[in-house]
């Protein structure tokens, strides 16, 4: 159970910040929609409630796109994909290779649990989220430099390889509203 869900923040007419200020994710909306970043396990419920608050049918959301595979950017992915199995997970080729490694799961579970404990101690959530029976991080769509994700209604994201913070790091640029993530 979470405390009061923060309101979504409208950044542009087609782009919103969801999650929390410390662990934001973004929602890009054209004809279809895409969540950018995978949140944390404890922010999952906030993300779902914020999408409901915006009145967006989850069936319109086609993708969860990761900028990189650090633990604080992937935690809500298994929960979102369990709730909405039609979602396609998007990551760079290097990111997909990283997420396929079974030795990543114990570290992920520890760090996601640590984030939940911090959020609980700060009063941002009321309880630690229940563990899932299975955690899936299978990448459905691998993208690299110059690839495009077209959401319709003129909202098209171009992928740019931007390693540095993480070897798998990519950035997304949307030309219509001049948005860079």
CSV table of N, CA and C in Angstrom, one decimal:
chain,number,residue,atom,x,y,z
A,1,UNK,N,0.8,-1.2,0.0
A,1,UNK,CA,0.0,0.0,0.0
A,1,UNK,C,0.9,1.2,0.0
A,2,UNK,N,0.5,2.2,-0.8
A,2,UNK,CA,1.3,3.4,-0.9
A,2,UNK,C,0.5,4.6,-0.2
A,3,UNK,N,1.3,5.6,0.1
A,3,UNK,CA,0.7,6.8,0.6
A,3,UNK,C,0.0,7.5,-0.6
A,4,UNK,N,-0.5,8.7,-0.4
A,4,UNK,CA,-1.2,9.4,-1.5
A,4,UNK,C,-0.3,9.4,-2.7
A,5,UNK,N,-0.9,9.0,-3.8
A,5,UNK,CA,-0.1,9.0,-5.1
A,5,UNK,C,0.1,10.4,-5.5
A,6,UNK,N,1.4,10.7,-5.9
A,6,UNK,CA,1.7,12.1,-6.4
A,6,UNK,C,1.0,12.2,-7.7
A,7,UNK,N,0.6,13.4,-8.0
A,7,UNK,CA,-0.1,13.7,-9.3
A,7,UNK,C,0.9,13.6,-10.4
A,8,UNK,N,0.4,13.2,-11.6
A,8,UNK,CA,1.3,13.2,-12.8
A,8,UNK,C,1.6,14.7,-13.1
A,9,UNK,N,2.8,14.9,-13.7
A,9,UNK,CA,3.2,16.3,-14.1
A,9,UNK,C,3.2,16.3,-15.6
A,10,UNK,N,2.5,17.3,-16.1
A,10,UNK,CA,2.4,17.5,-17.6
A,10,UNK,C,3.6,18.3,-18.0
A,11,UNK,N,4.5,17.8,-18.8
A,11,UNK,CA,5.7,18.5,-19.2
A,11,UNK,C,5.5,19.2,-20.5
A,12,UNK,N,4.9,18.5,-21.5
A,12,UNK,CA,4.5,19.0,-22.8
A,12,UNK,C,3.1,18.4,-23.0
A,13,UNK,N,2.5,18.8,-24.1
A,13,UNK,CA,1.1,18.3,-24.4
A,13,UNK,C,1.1,16.8,-24.5
A,14,UNK,N,2.2,16.1,-24.9
A,14,UNK,CA,2.2,14.7,-25.1
A,14,UNK,C,3.2,13.9,-24.1
A,15,UNK,N,3.6,14.6,-23.1
A,15,UNK,CA,4.7,14.0,-22.3
A,15,UNK,C,4.5,14.3,-20.8
A,16,UNK,N,4.5,13.3,-20.0
A,16,UNK,CA,4.2,13.4,-18.5
A,16,UNK,C,5.3,12.8,-17.7
A,17,UNK,N,5.5,13.3,-16.5
A,17,UNK,CA,6.4,12.7,-15.5
A,17,UNK,C,5.5,11.9,-14.5
A,18,UNK,N,5.8,10.7,-14.3
A,18,UNK,CA,5.1,9.8,-13.4
A,18,UNK,C,6.1,9.4,-12.3
A,19,UNK,N,5.6,8.5,-11.4
A,19,UNK,CA,6.5,8.0,-10.3
A,19,UNK,C,6.6,9.0,-9.2
A,20,UNK,N,7.8,9.1,-8.7
A,20,UNK,CA,8.0,10.1,-7.6
A,20,UNK,C,9.2,11.0,-8.1
A,21,UNK,N,9.4,12.1,-7.4
A,21,UNK,CA,10.5,13.0,-7.7
A,21,UNK,C,11.8,12.3,-7.7
A,22,UNK,N,12.0,11.4,-6.7
A,22,UNK,CA,13.3,10.7,-6.6
A,22,UNK,C,13.4,9.5,-7.6
A,23,UNK,N,12.3,9.0,-8.0
A,23,UNK,CA,12.3,7.8,-9.0
A,23,UNK,C,11.3,8.1,-10.1
A,24,UNK,N,11.6,9.0,-11.0
A,24,UNK,CA,10.6,9.4,-12.0
A,24,UNK,C,10.6,8.4,-13.2
A,25,UNK,N,9.5,8.2,-13.8
A,25,UNK,CA,9.4,7.6,-15.1
A,25,UNK,C,8.6,8.6,-15.9
A,26,UNK,N,8.5,8.3,-17.2
A,26,UNK,CA,7.9,9.3,-18.1
A,26,UNK,C,6.9,8.5,-19.0
A,27,UNK,N,5.9,9.2,-19.4
A,27,UNK,CA,4.9,8.7,-20.3
A,27,UNK,C,4.7,9.6,-21.5
A,28,UNK,N,5.0,9.0,-22.7
A,28,UNK,CA,4.8,9.7,-24.0
A,28,UNK,C,3.6,9.2,-24.6
A,29,UNK,N,2.7,10.1,-25.1
A,29,UNK,CA,1.5,9.7,-25.6
A,29,UNK,C,1.3,10.3,-27.0
A,30,UNK,N,1.1,9.4,-28.0
A,30,UNK,CA,0.6,9.7,-29.3
A,30,UNK,C,-0.7,9.0,-29.5
A,31,UNK,N,-0.9,8.4,-30.7
A,31,UNK,CA,-2.0,7.4,-30.8
A,31,UNK,C,-1.7,6.3,-29.9
A,32,UNK,N,-0.5,5.8,-29.8
A,32,UNK,CA,-0.1,4.8,-28.8
A,32,UNK,C,0.7,5.5,-27.8
A,33,UNK,N,1.1,4.8,-26.7
A,33,UNK,CA,1.9,5.4,-25.7
A,33,UNK,C,3.1,4.6,-25.3
A,34,UNK,N,4.1,5.2,-24.6
A,34,UNK,CA,5.3,4.5,-24.2
A,34,UNK,C,5.7,5.0,-22.8
A,35,UNK,N,6.0,4.1,-21.9
A,35,UNK,CA,6.6,4.5,-20.6
A,35,UNK,C,8.1,4.5,-20.9
A,36,UNK,N,8.8,5.6,-20.4
A,36,UNK,CA,10.2,5.6,-20.5
A,36,UNK,C,10.8,5.6,-19.1
A,37,UNK,N,11.6,4.6,-18.9
A,37,UNK,CA,12.2,4.2,-17.7
A,37,UNK,C,11.3,3.1,-17.0
A,38,UNK,N,11.9,2.3,-16.2
A,38,UNK,CA,11.2,1.2,-15.6
A,38,UNK,C,10.9,1.3,-14.1
A,39,UNK,N,11.1,2.5,-13.6
A,39,UNK,CA,10.8,2.7,-12.2
A,39,UNK,C,11.4,1.8,-11.2
A,40,UNK,N,10.9,1.7,-10.0
A,40,UNK,CA,11.3,0.8,-9.0
A,40,UNK,C,10.1,0.0,-8.5
A,41,UNK,N,10.4,-1.1,-7.9
A,41,UNK,CA,9.3,-1.9,-7.4
A,41,UNK,C,8.3,-1.1,-6.5
A,42,UNK,N,8.8,-0.3,-5.6
A,42,UNK,CA,7.9,0.5,-4.8
A,42,UNK,C,7.1,1.6,-5.5
A,43,UNK,N,7.6,2.0,-6.7
A,43,UNK,CA,6.9,3.1,-7.4
A,43,UNK,C,5.8,2.5,-8.4
A,44,UNK,N,5.8,1.2,-8.5
A,44,UNK,CA,4.9,0.6,-9.5
A,44,UNK,C,3.4,1.0,-9.3
A,45,UNK,N,2.9,0.9,-8.0
A,45,UNK,CA,1.5,1.3,-7.8
A,45,UNK,C,1.3,2.8,-8.1
A,46,UNK,N,2.2,3.6,-7.8
A,46,UNK,CA,2.1,5.0,-8.2
A,46,UNK,C,1.9,5.2,-9.7
A,47,UNK,N,2.7,4.5,-10.4
A,47,UNK,CA,2.7,4.6,-11.9
A,47,UNK,C,1.3,4.2,-12.4
A,48,UNK,N,0.8,3.1,-11.9
A,48,UNK,CA,-0.5,2.6,-12.4
A,48,UNK,C,-1.6,3.6,-12.0
A,49,UNK,N,-1.6,4.1,-10.8
A,49,UNK,CA,-2.6,5.1,-10.4
A,49,UNK,C,-2.5,6.4,-11.2
A,50,UNK,N,-1.3,6.8,-11.5
A,50,UNK,CA,-1.1,8.0,-12.3
A,50,UNK,C,-1.6,7.9,-13.7
A,51,UNK,N,-1.4,6.7,-14.3
A,51,UNK,CA,-1.9,6.5,-15.6
A,51,UNK,C,-3.5,6.5,-15.6
A,52,UNK,N,-4.0,5.9,-14.5
A,52,UNK,CA,-5.5,5.9,-14.4
A,52,UNK,C,-6.0,7.4,-14.2
A,53,UNK,N,-5.3,8.2,-13.4
A,53,UNK,CA,-5.6,9.6,-13.2
A,53,UNK,C,-5.6,10.3,-14.5
A,54,UNK,N,-4.7,10.0,-15.4
A,54,UNK,CA,-4.6,10.7,-16.7
A,54,UNK,C,-5.7,10.2,-17.7
A,55,UNK,N,-6.4,9.1,-17.3
A,55,UNK,CA,-7.5,8.6,-18.1
A,55,UNK,C,-7.0,7.9,-19.4
A,56,UNK,N,-5.7,7.4,-19.3
A,56,UNK,CA,-5.2,6.7,-20.5
A,56,UNK,C,-5.4,5.2,-20.3
A,57,UNK,N,-6.0,4.6,-21.4
A,57,UNK,CA,-6.3,3.2,-21.4
A,57,UNK,C,-4.9,2.5,-21.5
A,58,UNK,N,-4.6,1.6,-20.5
A,58,UNK,CA,-3.3,0.9,-20.6
A,58,UNK,C,-3.1,0.1,-21.9
A,59,UNK,N,-4.2,-0.3,-22.6
A,59,UNK,CA,-4.0,-1.0,-23.8
A,59,UNK,C,-3.3,-0.1,-24.9
A,60,UNK,N,-3.4,1.2,-24.7
A,60,UNK,CA,-2.7,2.1,-25.6
A,60,UNK,C,-1.2,2.1,-25.4
A,61,UNK,N,-0.7,1.8,-24.2
A,61,UNK,CA,0.7,1.8,-23.9
A,61,UNK,C,1.3,0.5,-24.5
A,62,UNK,N,2.2,0.7,-25.4
A,62,UNK,CA,2.8,-0.4,-26.2
A,62,UNK,C,4.1,-0.8,-25.7
A,63,UNK,N,4.9,0.2,-25.1
A,63,UNK,CA,6.3,-0.1,-24.7
A,63,UNK,C,6.6,0.5,-23.3
A,64,UNK,N,7.6,-0.2,-22.7
A,64,UNK,CA,8.4,0.4,-21.6
A,64,UNK,C,9.8,0.5,-22.2
A,65,UNK,N,10.4,1.6,-22.3
A,65,UNK,CA,11.7,1.9,-22.9
A,65,UNK,C,12.7,2.2,-21.8
A,66,UNK,N,13.8,1.5,-21.7
A,66,UNK,CA,14.8,1.7,-20.7
A,66,UNK,C,15.9,2.6,-21.3
A,67,UNK,N,16.4,3.6,-20.6
A,67,UNK,CA,17.6,4.3,-21.0
A,67,UNK,C,18.8,3.5,-20.6
A,68,UNK,N,18.7,2.8,-19.5
A,68,UNK,CA,19.8,1.9,-19.1
A,68,UNK,C,19.3,0.9,-18.1
A,69,UNK,N,20.1,-0.1,-17.7
A,69,UNK,CA,19.6,-1.2,-16.9
A,69,UNK,C,20.0,-1.1,-15.4
A,70,UNK,N,20.3,0.1,-14.9
A,70,UNK,CA,20.6,0.1,-13.4
A,70,UNK,C,19.3,-0.2,-12.7
A,71,UNK,N,19.5,-0.7,-11.5
A,71,UNK,CA,18.4,-1.3,-10.7
A,71,UNK,C,17.3,-0.3,-10.4
A,72,UNK,N,17.6,1.0,-10.2
A,72,UNK,CA,16.6,1.9,-9.9
A,72,UNK,C,15.9,2.4,-11.2
A,73,UNK,N,16.2,1.8,-12.3
A,73,UNK,CA,15.5,2.1,-13.6
A,73,UNK,C,14.7,0.9,-14.2
A,74,UNK,N,14.7,-0.2,-13.5
A,74,UNK,CA,14.1,-1.4,-14.0
A,74,UNK,C,13.1,-2.0,-13.1
A,75,UNK,N,13.0,-1.6,-11.8
A,75,UNK,CA,12.3,-2.3,-10.8
A,75,UNK,C,10.8,-2.5,-11.0
A,76,UNK,N,10.1,-1.6,-11.6
A,76,UNK,CA,8.7,-1.8,-11.8
A,76,UNK,C,8.3,-2.6,-13.1
A,77,UNK,N,9.3,-2.9,-13.9
A,77,UNK,CA,9.1,-3.6,-15.2
A,77,UNK,C,8.4,-5.0,-14.9
A,78,UNK,N,8.9,-5.9,-14.1
A,78,UNK,CA,8.2,-7.2,-13.9
A,78,UNK,C,6.7,-7.0,-13.4
A,79,UNK,N,6.5,-6.0,-12.6
A,79,UNK,CA,5.1,-5.8,-12.1
A,79,UNK,C,4.2,-5.2,-13.2
A,80,UNK,N,4.7,-4.3,-14.0
A,80,UNK,CA,3.9,-3.7,-15.1
A,80,UNK,C,3.7,-4.7,-16.1
A,81,UNK,N,4.7,-5.6,-16.5
A,81,UNK,CA,4.4,-6.6,-17.5
A,81,UNK,C,3.5,-7.7,-17.0
A,82,UNK,N,3.5,-7.9,-15.7
A,82,UNK,CA,2.5,-8.9,-15.1
A,82,UNK,C,1.1,-8.3,-15.3
A,83,UNK,N,0.9,-7.1,-14.9
A,83,UNK,CA,-0.4,-6.4,-15.0
A,83,UNK,C,-0.8,-6.2,-16.5
A,84,UNK,N,0.1,-5.8,-17.3
A,84,UNK,CA,-0.2,-5.5,-18.7
A,84,UNK,C,0.7,-6.3,-19.6
A,85,UNK,N,0.4,-7.6,-19.8
A,85,UNK,CA,1.4,-8.5,-20.5
A,85,UNK,C,1.6,-8.1,-22.0
A,86,UNK,N,0.8,-7.2,-22.5
A,86,UNK,CA,1.0,-6.8,-23.9
A,86,UNK,C,2.2,-5.8,-24.1
A,87,UNK,N,2.7,-5.3,-23.0
A,87,UNK,CA,3.8,-4.3,-23.0
A,87,UNK,C,5.1,-5.0,-23.6
A,88,UNK,N,5.7,-4.2,-24.5
A,88,UNK,CA,7.0,-4.7,-25.0
A,88,UNK,C,8.1,-3.9,-24.3
A,89,UNK,N,9.1,-4.6,-23.8
A,89,UNK,CA,10.3,-4.0,-23.2
A,89,UNK,C,11.3,-3.6,-24.2
A,90,UNK,N,11.7,-2.4,-24.2
A,90,UNK,CA,12.7,-1.9,-25.2
A,90,UNK,C,14.0,-1.5,-24.5
A,91,UNK,N,15.1,-2.0,-25.0
A,91,UNK,CA,16.4,-1.6,-24.4
A,91,UNK,C,17.5,-1.7,-25.5
A,92,UNK,N,18.6,-1.2,-25.3
A,92,UNK,CA,19.7,-1.3,-26.2
A,92,UNK,C,20.2,-2.8,-26.3
A,93,UNK,N,20.9,-3.1,-27.3
A,93,UNK,CA,21.5,-4.5,-27.4
A,93,UNK,C,22.3,-4.9,-26.2
A,94,UNK,N,23.1,-3.9,-25.8
A,94,UNK,CA,24.0,-4.2,-24.6
A,94,UNK,C,23.1,-4.4,-23.3
A,95,UNK,N,22.0,-3.5,-23.3
A,95,UNK,CA,21.1,-3.6,-22.1
A,95,UNK,C,20.4,-5.0,-22.1
A,96,UNK,N,20.0,-5.5,-23.3
A,96,UNK,CA,19.3,-6.8,-23.4
A,96,UNK,C,20.2,-7.9,-22.9
A,97,UNK,N,21.5,-7.8,-23.3
A,97,UNK,CA,22.5,-8.8,-22.9
A,97,UNK,C,22.7,-8.8,-21.3
A,98,UNK,N,22.7,-7.6,-20.8
A,98,UNK,CA,22.8,-7.4,-19.3
A,98,UNK,C,21.6,-8.0,-18.6
A,99,UNK,N,20.4,-7.8,-19.1
A,99,UNK,CA,19.2,-8.2,-18.4
A,99,UNK,C,19.0,-9.7,-18.5
A,100,UNK,N,19.7,-10.4,-19.5
A,100,UNK,CA,19.6,-11.8,-19.7
A,100,UNK,C,20.4,-12.6,-18.7
A,101,UNK,N,21.4,-11.9,-18.0
A,101,UNK,CA,22.3,-12.6,-17.1
A,101,UNK,C,21.5,-13.0,-15.8
A,102,UNK,N,21.4,-14.3,-15.6
A,102,UNK,CA,20.7,-14.8,-14.3
A,102,UNK,C,21.3,-14.3,-13.1
A,103,UNK,N,22.6,-14.0,-13.1
A,103,UNK,CA,23.3,-13.6,-11.9
A,103,UNK,C,22.9,-12.1,-11.5
A,104,UNK,N,22.2,-11.4,-12.4
A,104,UNK,CA,21.7,-10.1,-12.0
A,104,UNK,C,20.6,-10.1,-11.0
A,105,UNK,N,19.8,-11.1,-11.0
A,105,UNK,CA,18.5,-11.1,-10.2
A,105,UNK,C,18.8,-11.0,-8.7
A,106,UNK,N,19.7,-11.7,-8.1
A,106,UNK,CA,19.9,-11.5,-6.6
A,106,UNK,C,20.3,-10.0,-6.3
A,107,UNK,N,21.1,-9.4,-7.1
A,107,UNK,CA,21.5,-8.0,-6.8
A,107,UNK,C,20.3,-7.1,-7.0
A,108,UNK,N,19.5,-7.4,-8.1
A,108,UNK,CA,18.4,-6.6,-8.3
A,108,UNK,C,17.4,-6.6,-7.1
A,109,UNK,N,17.1,-7.9,-6.6
A,109,UNK,CA,16.2,-8.0,-5.5
A,109,UNK,C,16.7,-7.3,-4.3
A,110,UNK,N,18.0,-7.4,-4.0
A,110,UNK,CA,18.5,-6.7,-2.8
A,110,UNK,C,18.4,-5.2,-2.9
A,111,UNK,N,18.8,-4.6,-4.1
A,111,UNK,CA,18.7,-3.2,-4.2
A,111,UNK,C,17.3,-2.7,-4.3
A,112,UNK,N,16.4,-3.4,-5.0
A,112,UNK,CA,15.0,-3.0,-5.0
A,112,UNK,C,14.4,-3.0,-3.6
A,113,UNK,N,14.8,-4.0,-2.8
A,113,UNK,CA,14.3,-4.1,-1.4
A,113,UNK,C,14.9,-3.0,-0.6
A,114,UNK,N,16.2,-2.6,-0.8
A,114,UNK,CA,16.8,-1.5,-0.1
A,114,UNK,C,16.1,-0.2,-0.4
A,115,UNK,N,15.7,0.0,-1.7
A,115,UNK,CA,15.0,1.2,-2.1
A,115,UNK,C,13.6,1.3,-1.4
A,116,UNK,N,13.0,0.1,-1.3
A,116,UNK,CA,11.7,0.0,-0.7
A,116,UNK,C,11.8,0.4,0.8
A,117,UNK,N,12.9,-0.1,1.4
A,117,UNK,CA,13.1,0.2,2.9
A,117,UNK,C,13.3,1.7,3.1
A,118,UNK,N,14.1,2.3,2.2
A,118,UNK,CA,14.4,3.8,2.3
A,118,UNK,C,13.1,4.5,2.1
A,119,UNK,N,12.3,4.1,1.1
A,119,UNK,CA,11.0,4.8,0.9
A,119,UNK,C,10.0,4.7,2.1
A,120,UNK,N,10.0,3.5,2.7
A,120,UNK,CA,9.2,3.2,3.8
A,120,UNK,C,9.7,4.1,5.0
A,121,UNK,N,11.0,4.1,5.2
A,121,UNK,CA,11.5,4.9,6.4
A,121,UNK,C,11.3,6.4,6.2
A,122,UNK,N,11.2,6.9,4.9
A,122,UNK,CA,11.0,8.3,4.6
A,122,UNK,C,9.5,8.6,4.6
A,123,UNK,N,8.6,7.6,4.8
A,123,UNK,CA,7.2,7.8,4.8
A,123,UNK,C,6.6,7.9,3.4
A,124,UNK,N,7.3,7.5,2.3
A,124,UNK,CA,6.8,7.7,1.0
A,124,UNK,C,5.9,6.5,0.6
A,125,UNK,N,6.0,5.4,1.3
A,125,UNK,CA,5.1,4.2,1.1
A,125,UNK,C,4.8,3.7,2.5
A,126,UNK,N,3.7,3.0,2.6
A,126,UNK,CA,3.2,2.5,3.9
A,126,UNK,C,3.7,1.1,4.2
A,127,UNK,N,4.1,0.3,3.1
A,127,UNK,CA,4.5,-1.0,3.3
A,127,UNK,C,5.4,-1.4,2.2
A,128,UNK,N,6.3,-2.4,2.4
A,128,UNK,CA,7.1,-3.0,1.4
A,128,UNK,C,6.3,-3.8,0.4
A,129,UNK,N,6.4,-3.6,-0.9
A,129,UNK,CA,5.7,-4.4,-1.8
A,129,UNK,C,5.9,-5.9,-1.7
A,130,UNK,N,4.9,-6.7,-1.9
A,130,UNK,CA,5.1,-8.1,-1.8
A,130,UNK,C,6.0,-8.6,-2.9
A,131,UNK,N,6.7,-9.7,-2.7
A,131,UNK,CA,7.6,-10.2,-3.7
A,131,UNK,C,6.8,-10.9,-4.7
A,132,UNK,N,7.3,-10.9,-6.0
A,132,UNK,CA,6.6,-11.6,-7.1
A,132,UNK,C,7.1,-13.1,-7.1
A,133,UNK,N,6.3,-13.9,-7.7
A,133,UNK,CA,6.7,-15.3,-7.8
A,133,UNK,C,7.8,-15.4,-8.8
A,134,UNK,N,7.8,-14.5,-9.8
A,134,UNK,CA,8.8,-14.6,-10.9
A,134,UNK,C,9.1,-13.1,-11.4
A,135,UNK,N,10.3,-12.9,-11.6
A,135,UNK,CA,10.8,-11.6,-12.1
A,135,UNK,C,11.3,-11.7,-13.6
A,136,UNK,N,10.6,-11.1,-14.5
A,136,UNK,CA,11.0,-11.2,-15.9
A,136,UNK,C,11.5,-9.9,-16.4
A,137,UNK,N,12.7,-9.9,-17.1
A,137,UNK,CA,13.3,-8.7,-17.7
A,137,UNK,C,13.6,-9.0,-19.1
A,138,UNK,N,12.9,-9.9,-19.8
A,138,UNK,CA,13.1,-10.2,-21.2
A,138,UNK,C,12.9,-9.0,-22.1
A,139,UNK,N,13.9,-8.6,-22.8
A,139,UNK,CA,13.8,-7.5,-23.8
A,139,UNK,C,13.1,-8.0,-25.0
A,140,UNK,N,12.0,-7.3,-25.4
A,140,UNK,CA,11.3,-7.7,-26.6
A,140,UNK,C,11.8,-7.0,-27.9
A,141,UNK,N,12.3,-5.7,-27.7
A,141,UNK,CA,12.7,-4.9,-28.8
A,141,UNK,C,14.1,-4.3,-28.5
A,142,UNK,N,15.1,-4.7,-29.3
A,142,UNK,CA,16.4,-4.2,-29.1
A,142,UNK,C,16.6,-3.0,-30.1
A,143,UNK,N,17.1,-1.9,-29.5
A,143,UNK,CA,17.3,-0.7,-30.3
A,143,UNK,C,18.7,-0.2,-30.2
A,144,UNK,N,19.1,0.6,-31.3
A,144,UNK,CA,20.4,1.2,-31.3
A,144,UNK,C,20.4,2.5,-32.1
A,145,UNK,N,21.5,3.1,-32.2
A,145,UNK,CA,21.6,4.4,-32.8
A,145,UNK,C,20.8,4.5,-34.1
A,146,UNK,N,19.9,5.6,-34.1
A,146,UNK,CA,19.1,5.9,-35.3
A,146,UNK,C,17.8,5.2,-35.4
A,147,UNK,N,17.6,4.1,-34.5
A,147,UNK,CA,16.3,3.5,-34.6
A,147,UNK,C,15.2,4.4,-34.1
A,148,UNK,N,13.9,4.2,-34.6
A,148,UNK,CA,12.8,5.0,-34.3
A,148,UNK,C,11.7,4.2,-33.7
A,149,UNK,N,11.0,4.9,-32.7
A,149,UNK,CA,9.8,4.3,-32.2
A,149,UNK,C,8.7,5.3,-32.5
A,150,UNK,N,7.7,4.9,-33.3
A,150,UNK,CA,6.7,5.8,-33.8
A,150,UNK,C,5.4,5.5,-33.0
A,151,UNK,N,5.0,6.5,-32.2
A,151,UNK,CA,3.7,6.4,-31.4
A,151,UNK,C,2.5,6.9,-32.1
A,152,UNK,N,2.7,7.5,-33.3
A,152,UNK,CA,1.6,8.0,-34.0
A,152,UNK,C,1.3,9.4,-33.6
A,153,UNK,N,0.4,10.1,-34.4
A,153,UNK,CA,0.0,11.5,-34.1
A,153,UNK,C,1.3,12.4,-34.1
A,154,UNK,N,2.3,12.1,-34.9
A,154,UNK,CA,3.5,12.9,-35.0
A,154,UNK,C,4.5,12.7,-33.9
A,155,UNK,N,4.2,11.8,-32.9
A,155,UNK,CA,5.2,11.6,-31.8
A,155,UNK,C,6.1,10.4,-32.2
A,156,UNK,N,7.3,10.7,-32.5
A,156,UNK,CA,8.3,9.7,-33.0
A,156,UNK,C,9.6,9.9,-32.2
A,157,UNK,N,10.1,8.9,-31.6
A,157,UNK,CA,11.3,8.9,-30.8
A,157,UNK,C,12.5,8.3,-31.5
A,158,UNK,N,13.6,9.0,-31.6
A,158,UNK,CA,14.8,8.5,-32.2
A,158,UNK,C,15.8,8.1,-31.1
A,159,UNK,N,16.4,6.9,-31.3
A,159,UNK,CA,17.3,6.4,-30.3
A,159,UNK,C,18.7,6.9,-30.6
A,160,UNK,N,19.5,7.3,-29.5
A,160,UNK,CA,20.9,7.7,-29.7
A,160,UNK,C,21.7,6.9,-28.6
A,161,UNK,N,22.8,6.2,-29.1
A,161,UNK,CA,23.7,5.6,-28.2
A,161,UNK,C,24.4,6.6,-27.4
A,162,UNK,N,24.3,6.6,-26.0
A,162,UNK,CA,25.0,7.5,-25.2
A,162,UNK,C,25.7,6.8,-24.0
A,163,UNK,N,26.6,5.9,-24.3
A,163,UNK,CA,27.3,5.2,-23.2
A,163,UNK,C,28.1,6.2,-22.3
A,164,UNK,N,28.3,5.8,-21.1
A,164,UNK,CA,29.0,6.7,-20.2
A,164,UNK,C,28.6,6.4,-18.8
A,165,UNK,N,27.4,6.8,-18.4
A,165,UNK,CA,26.8,6.5,-17.1
A,165,UNK,C,26.7,5.0,-17.0
A,166,UNK,N,26.4,4.3,-18.1
A,166,UNK,CA,26.3,2.9,-18.1
A,166,UNK,C,26.7,2.5,-19.6
A,167,UNK,N,27.4,1.4,-19.7
A,167,UNK,CA,27.7,1.0,-21.1
A,167,UNK,C,26.5,0.8,-22.0
A,168,UNK,N,25.4,0.5,-21.4
A,168,UNK,CA,24.2,0.2,-22.2
A,168,UNK,C,23.3,1.4,-22.4
A,169,UNK,N,23.8,2.6,-21.9
A,169,UNK,CA,22.9,3.8,-21.9
A,169,UNK,C,22.6,4.2,-23.3
A,170,UNK,N,21.3,4.5,-23.5
A,170,UNK,CA,20.8,5.2,-24.7
A,170,UNK,C,19.9,6.4,-24.3
A,171,UNK,N,19.7,7.3,-25.2
A,171,UNK,CA,18.8,8.4,-25.0
A,171,UNK,C,17.8,8.4,-26.1
A,172,UNK,N,16.7,9.1,-25.8
A,172,UNK,CA,15.6,9.1,-26.7
A,172,UNK,C,15.3,10.6,-27.0
A,173,UNK,N,15.1,10.9,-28.3
A,173,UNK,CA,14.8,12.3,-28.7
A,173,UNK,C,13.5,12.3,-29.5
A,174,UNK,N,12.6,13.2,-29.1
A,174,UNK,CA,11.3,13.4,-29.8
A,174,UNK,C,11.3,14.7,-30.5
A,175,UNK,N,11.3,14.8,-31.8
A,175,UNK,CA,11.4,16.0,-32.6
A,175,UNK,C,10.3,17.0,-32.4
A,176,UNK,N,9.0,16.5,-32.5
A,176,UNK,CA,7.9,17.4,-32.5
A,176,UNK,C,7.8,18.3,-31.3
A,177,UNK,N,8.1,17.8,-30.1
A,177,UNK,CA,8.0,18.7,-28.9
A,177,UNK,C,9.4,19.0,-28.4
A,178,UNK,N,10.4,18.6,-29.1
A,178,UNK,CA,11.8,18.8,-28.7
A,178,UNK,C,12.2,18.3,-27.4
A,179,UNK,N,11.8,17.0,-27.1
A,179,UNK,CA,12.0,16.4,-25.8
A,179,UNK,C,13.2,15.4,-25.9
A,180,UNK,N,14.1,15.5,-24.9
A,180,UNK,CA,15.2,14.6,-24.9
A,180,UNK,C,15.2,13.9,-23.5
A,181,UNK,N,15.3,12.5,-23.5
A,181,UNK,CA,15.3,11.7,-22.3
A,181,UNK,C,16.6,10.9,-22.4
